[in-house]
XYZ file of C-alpha atoms in Angstrom:
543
model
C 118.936 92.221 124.241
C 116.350 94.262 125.129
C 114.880 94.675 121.536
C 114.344 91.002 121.689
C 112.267 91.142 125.171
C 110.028 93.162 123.829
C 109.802 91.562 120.884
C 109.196 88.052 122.145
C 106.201 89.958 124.802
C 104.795 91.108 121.486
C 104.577 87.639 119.756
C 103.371 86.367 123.097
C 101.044 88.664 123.492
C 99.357 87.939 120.405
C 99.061 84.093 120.400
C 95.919 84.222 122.735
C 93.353 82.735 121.416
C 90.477 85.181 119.017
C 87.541 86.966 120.891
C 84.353 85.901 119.296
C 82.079 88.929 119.026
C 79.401 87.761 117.245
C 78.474 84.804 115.807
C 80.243 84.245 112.697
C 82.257 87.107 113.300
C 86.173 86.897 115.371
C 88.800 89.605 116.569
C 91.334 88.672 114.633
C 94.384 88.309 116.489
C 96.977 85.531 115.037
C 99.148 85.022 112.197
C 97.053 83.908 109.265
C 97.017 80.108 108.424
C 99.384 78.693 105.506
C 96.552 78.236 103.490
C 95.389 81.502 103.173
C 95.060 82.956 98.936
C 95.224 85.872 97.323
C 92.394 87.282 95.279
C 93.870 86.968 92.431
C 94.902 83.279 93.012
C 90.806 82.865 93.770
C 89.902 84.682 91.044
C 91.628 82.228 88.489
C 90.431 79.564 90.459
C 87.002 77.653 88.828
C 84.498 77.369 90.656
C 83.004 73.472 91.545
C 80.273 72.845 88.925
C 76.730 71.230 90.299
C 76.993 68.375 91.898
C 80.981 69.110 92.757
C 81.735 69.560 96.504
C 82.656 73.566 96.268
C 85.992 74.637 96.933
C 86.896 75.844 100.726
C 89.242 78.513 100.566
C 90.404 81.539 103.307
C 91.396 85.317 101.613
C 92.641 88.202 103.513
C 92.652 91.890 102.450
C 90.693 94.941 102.967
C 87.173 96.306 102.468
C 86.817 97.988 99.196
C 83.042 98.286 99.063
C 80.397 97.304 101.448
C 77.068 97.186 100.534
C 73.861 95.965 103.478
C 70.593 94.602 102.577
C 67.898 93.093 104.740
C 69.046 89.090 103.682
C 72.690 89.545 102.788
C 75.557 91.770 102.722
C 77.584 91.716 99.905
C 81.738 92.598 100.399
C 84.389 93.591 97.744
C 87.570 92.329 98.661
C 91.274 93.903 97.651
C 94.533 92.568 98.752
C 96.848 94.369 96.134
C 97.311 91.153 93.821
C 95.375 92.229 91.165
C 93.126 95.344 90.509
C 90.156 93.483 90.475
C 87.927 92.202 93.456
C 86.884 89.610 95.265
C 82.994 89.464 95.955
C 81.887 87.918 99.197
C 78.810 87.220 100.280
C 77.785 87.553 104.475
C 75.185 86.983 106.286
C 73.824 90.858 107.699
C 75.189 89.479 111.408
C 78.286 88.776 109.889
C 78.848 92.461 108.621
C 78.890 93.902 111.704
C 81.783 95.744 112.442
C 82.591 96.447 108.668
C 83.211 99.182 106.670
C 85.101 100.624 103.896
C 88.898 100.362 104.433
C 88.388 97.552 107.232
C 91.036 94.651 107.548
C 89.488 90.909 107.329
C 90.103 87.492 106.712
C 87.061 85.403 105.294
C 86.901 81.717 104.764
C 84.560 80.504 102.816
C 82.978 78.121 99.797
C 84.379 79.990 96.194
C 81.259 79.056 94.347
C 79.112 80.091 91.169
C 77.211 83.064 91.239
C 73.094 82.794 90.870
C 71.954 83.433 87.430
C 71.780 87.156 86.370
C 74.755 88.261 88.458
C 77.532 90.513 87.017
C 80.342 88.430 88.504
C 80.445 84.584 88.000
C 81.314 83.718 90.986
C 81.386 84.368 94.673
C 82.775 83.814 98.247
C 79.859 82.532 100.859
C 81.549 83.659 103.525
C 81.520 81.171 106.723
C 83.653 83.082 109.142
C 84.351 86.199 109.240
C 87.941 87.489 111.228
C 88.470 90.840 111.904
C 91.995 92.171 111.669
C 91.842 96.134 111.643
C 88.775 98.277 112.377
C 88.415 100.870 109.811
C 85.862 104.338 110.279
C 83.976 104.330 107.274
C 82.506 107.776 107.851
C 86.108 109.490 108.128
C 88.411 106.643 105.782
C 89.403 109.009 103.329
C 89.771 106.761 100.229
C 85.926 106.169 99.018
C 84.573 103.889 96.288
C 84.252 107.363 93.952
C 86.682 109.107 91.511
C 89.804 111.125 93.246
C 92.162 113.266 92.004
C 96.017 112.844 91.576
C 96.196 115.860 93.090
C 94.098 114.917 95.942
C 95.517 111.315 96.707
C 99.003 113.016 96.481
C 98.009 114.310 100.082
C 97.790 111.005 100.959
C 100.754 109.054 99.880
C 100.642 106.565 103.051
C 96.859 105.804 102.129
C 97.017 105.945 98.449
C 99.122 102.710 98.430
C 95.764 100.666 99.102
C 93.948 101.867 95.928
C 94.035 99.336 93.322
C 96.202 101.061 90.706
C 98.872 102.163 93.356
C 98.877 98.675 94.277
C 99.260 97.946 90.306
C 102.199 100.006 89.886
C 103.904 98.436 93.011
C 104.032 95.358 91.185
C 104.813 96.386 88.524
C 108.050 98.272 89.986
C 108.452 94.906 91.878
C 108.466 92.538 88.643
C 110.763 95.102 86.706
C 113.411 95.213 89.429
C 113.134 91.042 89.202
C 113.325 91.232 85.184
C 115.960 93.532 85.161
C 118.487 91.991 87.464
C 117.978 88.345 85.664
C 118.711 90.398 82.475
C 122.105 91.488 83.742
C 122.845 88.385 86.042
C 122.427 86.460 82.057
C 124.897 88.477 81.174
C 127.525 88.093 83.849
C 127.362 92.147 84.967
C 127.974 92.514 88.596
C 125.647 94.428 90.785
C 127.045 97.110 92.975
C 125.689 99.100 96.002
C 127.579 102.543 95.469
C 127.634 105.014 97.967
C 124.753 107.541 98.852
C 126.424 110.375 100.563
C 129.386 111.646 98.284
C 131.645 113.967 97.651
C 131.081 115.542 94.255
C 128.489 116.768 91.761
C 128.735 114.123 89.133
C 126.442 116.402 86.702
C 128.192 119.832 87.340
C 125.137 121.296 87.759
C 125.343 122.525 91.613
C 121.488 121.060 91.913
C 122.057 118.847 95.044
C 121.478 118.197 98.606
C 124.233 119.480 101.254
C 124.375 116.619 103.854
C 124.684 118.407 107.415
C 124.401 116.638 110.889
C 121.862 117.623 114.311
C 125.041 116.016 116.462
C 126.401 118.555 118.776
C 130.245 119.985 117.530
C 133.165 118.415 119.216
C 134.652 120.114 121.510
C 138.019 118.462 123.264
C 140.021 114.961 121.659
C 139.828 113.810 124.608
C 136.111 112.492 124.342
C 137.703 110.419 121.209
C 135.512 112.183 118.405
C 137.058 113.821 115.395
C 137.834 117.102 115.456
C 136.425 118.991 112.795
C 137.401 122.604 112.130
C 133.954 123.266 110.542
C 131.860 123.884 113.605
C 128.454 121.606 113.377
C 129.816 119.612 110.365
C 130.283 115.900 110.798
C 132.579 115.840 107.378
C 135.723 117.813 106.932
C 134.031 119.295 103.868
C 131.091 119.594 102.359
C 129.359 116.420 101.244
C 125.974 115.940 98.622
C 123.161 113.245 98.559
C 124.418 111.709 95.131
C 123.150 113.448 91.434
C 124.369 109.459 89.875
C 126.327 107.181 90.737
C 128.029 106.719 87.194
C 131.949 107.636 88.582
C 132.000 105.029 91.388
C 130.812 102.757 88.696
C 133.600 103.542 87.165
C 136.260 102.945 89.557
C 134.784 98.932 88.970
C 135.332 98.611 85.698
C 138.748 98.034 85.289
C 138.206 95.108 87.366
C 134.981 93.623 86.758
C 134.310 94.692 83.106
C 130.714 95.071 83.342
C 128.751 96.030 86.321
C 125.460 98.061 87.197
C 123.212 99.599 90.020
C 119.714 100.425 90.653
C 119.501 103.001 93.264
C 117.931 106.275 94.391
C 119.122 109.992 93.309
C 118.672 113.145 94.412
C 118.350 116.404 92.590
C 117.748 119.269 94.189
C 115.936 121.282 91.187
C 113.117 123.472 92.060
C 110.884 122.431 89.282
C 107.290 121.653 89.879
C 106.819 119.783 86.429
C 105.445 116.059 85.690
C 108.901 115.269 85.069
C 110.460 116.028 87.998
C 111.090 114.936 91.306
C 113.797 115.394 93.545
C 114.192 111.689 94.672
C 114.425 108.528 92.039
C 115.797 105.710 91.305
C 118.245 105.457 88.654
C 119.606 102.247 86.561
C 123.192 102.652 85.469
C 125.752 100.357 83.727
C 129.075 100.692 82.795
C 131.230 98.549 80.439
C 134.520 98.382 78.324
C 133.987 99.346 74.694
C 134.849 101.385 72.189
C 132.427 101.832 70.426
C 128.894 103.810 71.876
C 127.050 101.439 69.507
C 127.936 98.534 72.169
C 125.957 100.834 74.698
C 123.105 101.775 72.905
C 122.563 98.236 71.951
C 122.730 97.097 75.342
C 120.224 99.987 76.496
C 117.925 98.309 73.406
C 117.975 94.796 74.481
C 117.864 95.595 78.148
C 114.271 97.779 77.561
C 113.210 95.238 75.258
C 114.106 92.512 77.298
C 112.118 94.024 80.099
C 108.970 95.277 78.062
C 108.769 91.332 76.819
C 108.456 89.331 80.077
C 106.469 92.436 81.743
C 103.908 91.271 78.849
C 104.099 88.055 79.786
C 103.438 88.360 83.519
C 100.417 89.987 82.070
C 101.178 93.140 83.549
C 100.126 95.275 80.270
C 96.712 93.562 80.390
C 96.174 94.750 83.434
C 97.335 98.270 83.157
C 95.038 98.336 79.584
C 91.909 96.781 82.193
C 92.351 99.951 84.356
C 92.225 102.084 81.645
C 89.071 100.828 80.297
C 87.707 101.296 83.266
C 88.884 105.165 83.765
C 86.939 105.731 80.156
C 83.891 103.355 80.851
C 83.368 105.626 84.339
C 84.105 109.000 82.347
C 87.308 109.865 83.752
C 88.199 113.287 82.152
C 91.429 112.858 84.121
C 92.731 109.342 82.814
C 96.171 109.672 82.007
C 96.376 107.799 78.886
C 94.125 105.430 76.917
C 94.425 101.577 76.486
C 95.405 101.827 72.769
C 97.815 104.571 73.719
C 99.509 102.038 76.054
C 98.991 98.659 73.831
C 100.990 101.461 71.005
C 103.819 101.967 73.555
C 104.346 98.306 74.296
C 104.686 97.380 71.107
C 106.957 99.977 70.024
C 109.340 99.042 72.907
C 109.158 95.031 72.494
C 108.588 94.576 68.665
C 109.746 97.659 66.403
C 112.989 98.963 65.378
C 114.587 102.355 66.965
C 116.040 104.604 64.482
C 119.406 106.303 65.079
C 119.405 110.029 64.180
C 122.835 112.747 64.812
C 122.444 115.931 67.155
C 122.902 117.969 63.756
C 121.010 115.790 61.790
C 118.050 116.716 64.183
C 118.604 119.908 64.819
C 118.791 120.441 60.900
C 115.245 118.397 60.613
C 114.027 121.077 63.543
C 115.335 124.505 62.083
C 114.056 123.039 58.899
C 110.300 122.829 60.244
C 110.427 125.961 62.758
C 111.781 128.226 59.715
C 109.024 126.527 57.464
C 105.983 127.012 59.402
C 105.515 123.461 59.755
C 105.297 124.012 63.411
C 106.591 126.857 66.214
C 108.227 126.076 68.804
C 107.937 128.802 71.849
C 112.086 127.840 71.777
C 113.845 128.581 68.263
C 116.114 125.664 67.935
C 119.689 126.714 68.231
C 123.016 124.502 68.225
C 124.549 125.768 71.396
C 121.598 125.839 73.494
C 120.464 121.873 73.216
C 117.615 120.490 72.715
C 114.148 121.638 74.745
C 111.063 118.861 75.593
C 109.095 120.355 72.622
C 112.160 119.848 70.421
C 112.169 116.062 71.847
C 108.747 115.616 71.569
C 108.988 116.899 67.905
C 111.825 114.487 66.881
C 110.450 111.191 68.547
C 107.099 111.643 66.664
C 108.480 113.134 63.210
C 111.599 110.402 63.144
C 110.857 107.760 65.560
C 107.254 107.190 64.096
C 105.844 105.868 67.610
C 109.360 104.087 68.204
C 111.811 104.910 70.644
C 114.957 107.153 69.140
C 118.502 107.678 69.730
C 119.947 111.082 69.158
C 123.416 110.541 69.428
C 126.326 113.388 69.401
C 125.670 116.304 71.555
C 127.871 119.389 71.195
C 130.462 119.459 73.555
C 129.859 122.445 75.148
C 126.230 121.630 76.238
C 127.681 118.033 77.852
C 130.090 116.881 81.229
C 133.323 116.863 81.578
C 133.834 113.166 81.556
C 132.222 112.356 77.619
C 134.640 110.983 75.142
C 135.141 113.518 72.478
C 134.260 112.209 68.938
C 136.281 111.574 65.938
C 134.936 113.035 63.727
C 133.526 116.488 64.762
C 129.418 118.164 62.920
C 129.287 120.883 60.419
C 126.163 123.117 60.439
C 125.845 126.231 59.261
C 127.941 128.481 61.451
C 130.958 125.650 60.503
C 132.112 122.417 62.264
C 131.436 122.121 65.957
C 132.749 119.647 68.482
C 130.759 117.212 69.706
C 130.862 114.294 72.568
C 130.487 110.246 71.994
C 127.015 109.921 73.681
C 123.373 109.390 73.367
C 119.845 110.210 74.235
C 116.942 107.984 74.218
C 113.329 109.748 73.043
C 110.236 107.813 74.212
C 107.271 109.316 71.791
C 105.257 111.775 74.544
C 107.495 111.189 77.469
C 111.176 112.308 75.865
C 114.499 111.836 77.272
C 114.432 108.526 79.635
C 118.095 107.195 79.123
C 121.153 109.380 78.388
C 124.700 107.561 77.673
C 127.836 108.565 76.406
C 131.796 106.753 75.960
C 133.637 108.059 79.169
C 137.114 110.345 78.459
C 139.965 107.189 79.432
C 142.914 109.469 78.829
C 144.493 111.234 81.904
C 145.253 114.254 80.053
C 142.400 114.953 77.878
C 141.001 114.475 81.287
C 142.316 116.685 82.977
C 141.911 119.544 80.061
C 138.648 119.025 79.905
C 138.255 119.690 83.739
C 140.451 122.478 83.705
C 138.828 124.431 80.736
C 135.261 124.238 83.031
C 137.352 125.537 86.235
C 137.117 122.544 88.358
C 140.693 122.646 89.343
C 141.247 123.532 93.069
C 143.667 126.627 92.487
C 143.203 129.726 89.943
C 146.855 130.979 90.685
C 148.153 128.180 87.845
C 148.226 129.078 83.973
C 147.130 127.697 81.504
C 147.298 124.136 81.299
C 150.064 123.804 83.329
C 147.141 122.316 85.668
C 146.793 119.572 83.635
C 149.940 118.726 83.409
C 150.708 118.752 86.941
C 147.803 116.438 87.686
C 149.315 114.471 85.067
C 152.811 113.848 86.823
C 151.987 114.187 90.443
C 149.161 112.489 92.740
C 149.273 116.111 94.602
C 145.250 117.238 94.668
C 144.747 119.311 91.686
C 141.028 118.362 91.523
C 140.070 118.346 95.017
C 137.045 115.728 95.535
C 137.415 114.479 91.914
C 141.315 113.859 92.353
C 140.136 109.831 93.178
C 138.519 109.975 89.988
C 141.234 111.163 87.756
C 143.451 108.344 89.325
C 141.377 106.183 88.023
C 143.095 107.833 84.273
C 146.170 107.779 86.181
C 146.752 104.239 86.875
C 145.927 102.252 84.233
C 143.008 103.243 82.503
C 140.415 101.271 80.089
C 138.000 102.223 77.061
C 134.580 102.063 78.558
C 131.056 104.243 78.304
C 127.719 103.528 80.153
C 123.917 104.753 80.665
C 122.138 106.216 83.381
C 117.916 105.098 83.147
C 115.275 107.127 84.731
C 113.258 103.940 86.149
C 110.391 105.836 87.328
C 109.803 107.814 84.036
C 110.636 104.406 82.278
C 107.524 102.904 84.681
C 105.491 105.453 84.072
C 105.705 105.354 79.874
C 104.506 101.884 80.160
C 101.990 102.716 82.751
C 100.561 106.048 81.025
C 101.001 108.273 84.060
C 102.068 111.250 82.977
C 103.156 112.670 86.127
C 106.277 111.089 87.316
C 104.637 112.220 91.284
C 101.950 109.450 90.551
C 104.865 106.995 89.747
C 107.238 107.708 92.789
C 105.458 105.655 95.730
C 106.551 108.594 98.247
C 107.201 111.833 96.021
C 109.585 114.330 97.298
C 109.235 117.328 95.140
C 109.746 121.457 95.701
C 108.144 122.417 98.384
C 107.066 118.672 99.861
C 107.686 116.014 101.662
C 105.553 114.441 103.509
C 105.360 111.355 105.703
């Protein structure tokens, strides 16, 4: 109750009527009218011809640019719906006050421009409303080239430049696209947990999850007792690595079902590729067969690469990059034909299907050769490195993205189906798993798949052969086959998901999607940091 007295004090507060400073020029201190358009709405707007009565219109946004002359001052607006701006023209009263980074609201006439001017048309501003001061001299985001580096410093101001602003829509309209593409299709969208109690990955790269409470210390205060001093679990519990196994406890209800929500990995590389929060797309489904997954990974991408294009969003991103080259920009991350190439290879061209050995034969083939050196000699049992990937999507996938399907099954988790029929190389036939990775030409791995292992026993052998079984003291696979007959914990925090093989178990397989690397293909930012709004890497986090 007393949130909402403040609260209502607050709204109160601010109803009072604006304190005119100057003429022409108002504290801005109540909600904006109804009627109030973005620049980009203005922008497509045309402007009244002669003799037309010219349009009225109110904007609100920041100051981009300012720029005072003895007769007029002339104002770049940005508001974040488009990368362009908005050019308003004030009287030199009317700019007082102003500066770079400054929050307004102008109403105005949107007319023609005079003759000779570089943009068509303009706002003659009529009243000017000032919503947030701004210190030019000390704003720290200037009308001049910065640095990724640089505005990775500032990840709370680096949201107002145009192309941050860019990439927020376009992370907003792919989240939209994506969940009408499943909703289409009858999936079912989950919220799985965050906080969990196993490493889905088995690679040990995650976050412990501790609390700052104080330790219980009687039951008589009604808290749980917890025989780990300072721990608010009875064990130890991880900021989730994927959310793929409590997907998979839905399936044998709901069929077909899929998330979009953050991970964590704690790895401690500083590389373009990595960050230690993202979101991830998954999906699980019943099948049998992986094709039915890699098909739905195809259409899904395709699906969202097609009405991305027609929101215009590519236009955009291929506007900005123009720009970067027109103004010299050493540091561009990719060209606009690079990023018309990657559209096109996503939405209209085919993606070729190509075996583990198959590339791996295509890559000894070419290291041994000379046809190119890789600072990694490929090797079977070691898997396959970025400049393998890289090597693959261009020599195979021609530009197009590229399944590699059929991993060895030493180099994959515990939970892949293994496959039928097993890959011969030269050292004889080796096992391999039911799954997939997608190549995207330059930026590599972006979706990895596989069919899940159904059967309680293979299971279970599978998890006992990598020593995830609670106790050492049993032989053998006598393990396996007491998990098999008894609900007793044999697996510890993965017992849940073996009874998921225990009581009646389905055929399925699924995908995990690295949205942010996925955004930043189609964006040509080749350093995932630039992608993730608030990057939390090695070594930082900030804000």
């Amino acid at each position: 109750m007393l949130c909402c007295s403040l609260r209502l004090s607050c709204l109160k507060s601010s109803s009072r009527a604006p304190i005119s400073r100057v003429p022409g020029l108002q504290r801005y201190s109540s909600s904006l009218s109804a009627s109030t358009s973005s620049v980009a709405t203005i922008l497509a707007l045309q402007p009244a011809q002669e003799g037309q009565e010219p349009r009225r219109v109110t904007v609100a946004g920041s100051v981009r640019t300012i720029r005072k002359q003895k007769r007029h001052s002339f104002v770049e607006i940005g508001d974040g719906s488009t990368t362009r701006s908005l050019q308003a023209v004030l009287a030199p009263e009317q700019s007082e006050g102003l500066g770079t980074g400054t929050s307004i609201a102008f109403s105005g006439l949107w007319q023609l421009s005079p003759p000779g001017k570089e943009q068509v048309h303009e706002l003659k501003v009529e009243e000017v409303r000032l919503i947030g001061p701004s210190d030019p001299e000390t704003y720290p985001i200037q009308k001049k080239y910065h640095s990724a580096e640089y505005l990775r410093t500032l990840p709370h101001l680096r949201l107002r430049t145009p192309f941050n602003a860019l990439l927020a829509r376009l992370r907003s309209e792919s989240d939209f696209q994506l969940a009408t593409f499943f909703h289409d299709r009858q999936f079912i969208r989950l919220q799985p947990p965050i906080i969990t109690s196993s490493d889905c990955e088995g690679a040990g790269e995650v976050f412990t999850v501790s609390s700052n409470t104080s330790p219980p210390t009687t039951n008589n205060d009604h808290r749980v007792s917890d025989s780990r001093e300072g721990s608010y679990f009875r064990d130890a519990k991880f900021l989730t690595v994927s959310s793929q196994l409590h997907l998979e406890a839905f399936v044998h209800e709901h069929q077909k079902v899929w998330t979009l929500s953050p991970t964590f990995r704690a790895e401690k590389s500083d590389t373009p590729r990595h960050v230690s929060e993202f979101w991830m797309l998954e999906a699980e489904i019943r099948t049998e067969d992986l094709e039915d997954v890699m098909r739905l990974v195809e259409e899904m991408i395709r699906y969202l690469v097609t009405h991305l294009d027609s929101s215009k969003m590519s236009e955009e991103l291929i506007l900005v990059r123009h720009t970067q080259e027109d103004e010299g920009d050493e540091e561009a991350n990719v060209n606009a034909e690079i990023i018309r190439r990657r559209w096109k290879g996503l939405s209209q061209m085919s993606w070729p299907r190509i075996t583990y050995s198959e590339a791996m034969h295509r890559l000894q083939s070419a290291h041994e050769s000379k046809e190119i050196q890789f600072k990694y000699a490929p090797s079977w049992s070691t898997g396959l490195q970025l400049e393998h990937e890289k090597f693959i999507a261009a020599d195979v996938g021609q530009g197009t993205p590229i399944f590699v399907t059929n991993y060895p099954h030493e180099i994959k988790p515990f939970y892949m189906l293994p496959s039928e029929t097993n890959s011969t190389d030269a050292i004889g036939t080796q096992k391999t798993v039911e799954c997939f990775d997608l190549l995207l030409p330059e930026a590599c791995e972006v979706v990895g798949g596989s069919l899940r292992e159904h059967r309680l026993s293979q299971l279970t052998r599978s998890m006992y052969q990598r020593n995830m079984h609670v106790s050492s003291k049993v032989k053998g696979f006598e393990i396996a086959k007491k998990a098999a007959s008894s609900p007793l914990a044999a697996f510890g925090n993965l017992e849940w998901y073996v009874d998921l093989r225990r009581y009646g178990s389905v055929p399925h397989g699924g995908f995990g999607l690295g949205l942010d690397r996925l955004l930043g293909y189609l964006a040509g930012v080749r350093n995932i940091k630039d992608v993730v709004p608030w990057p939390r890497y090695h070594g930082r986090c900030d804000c």
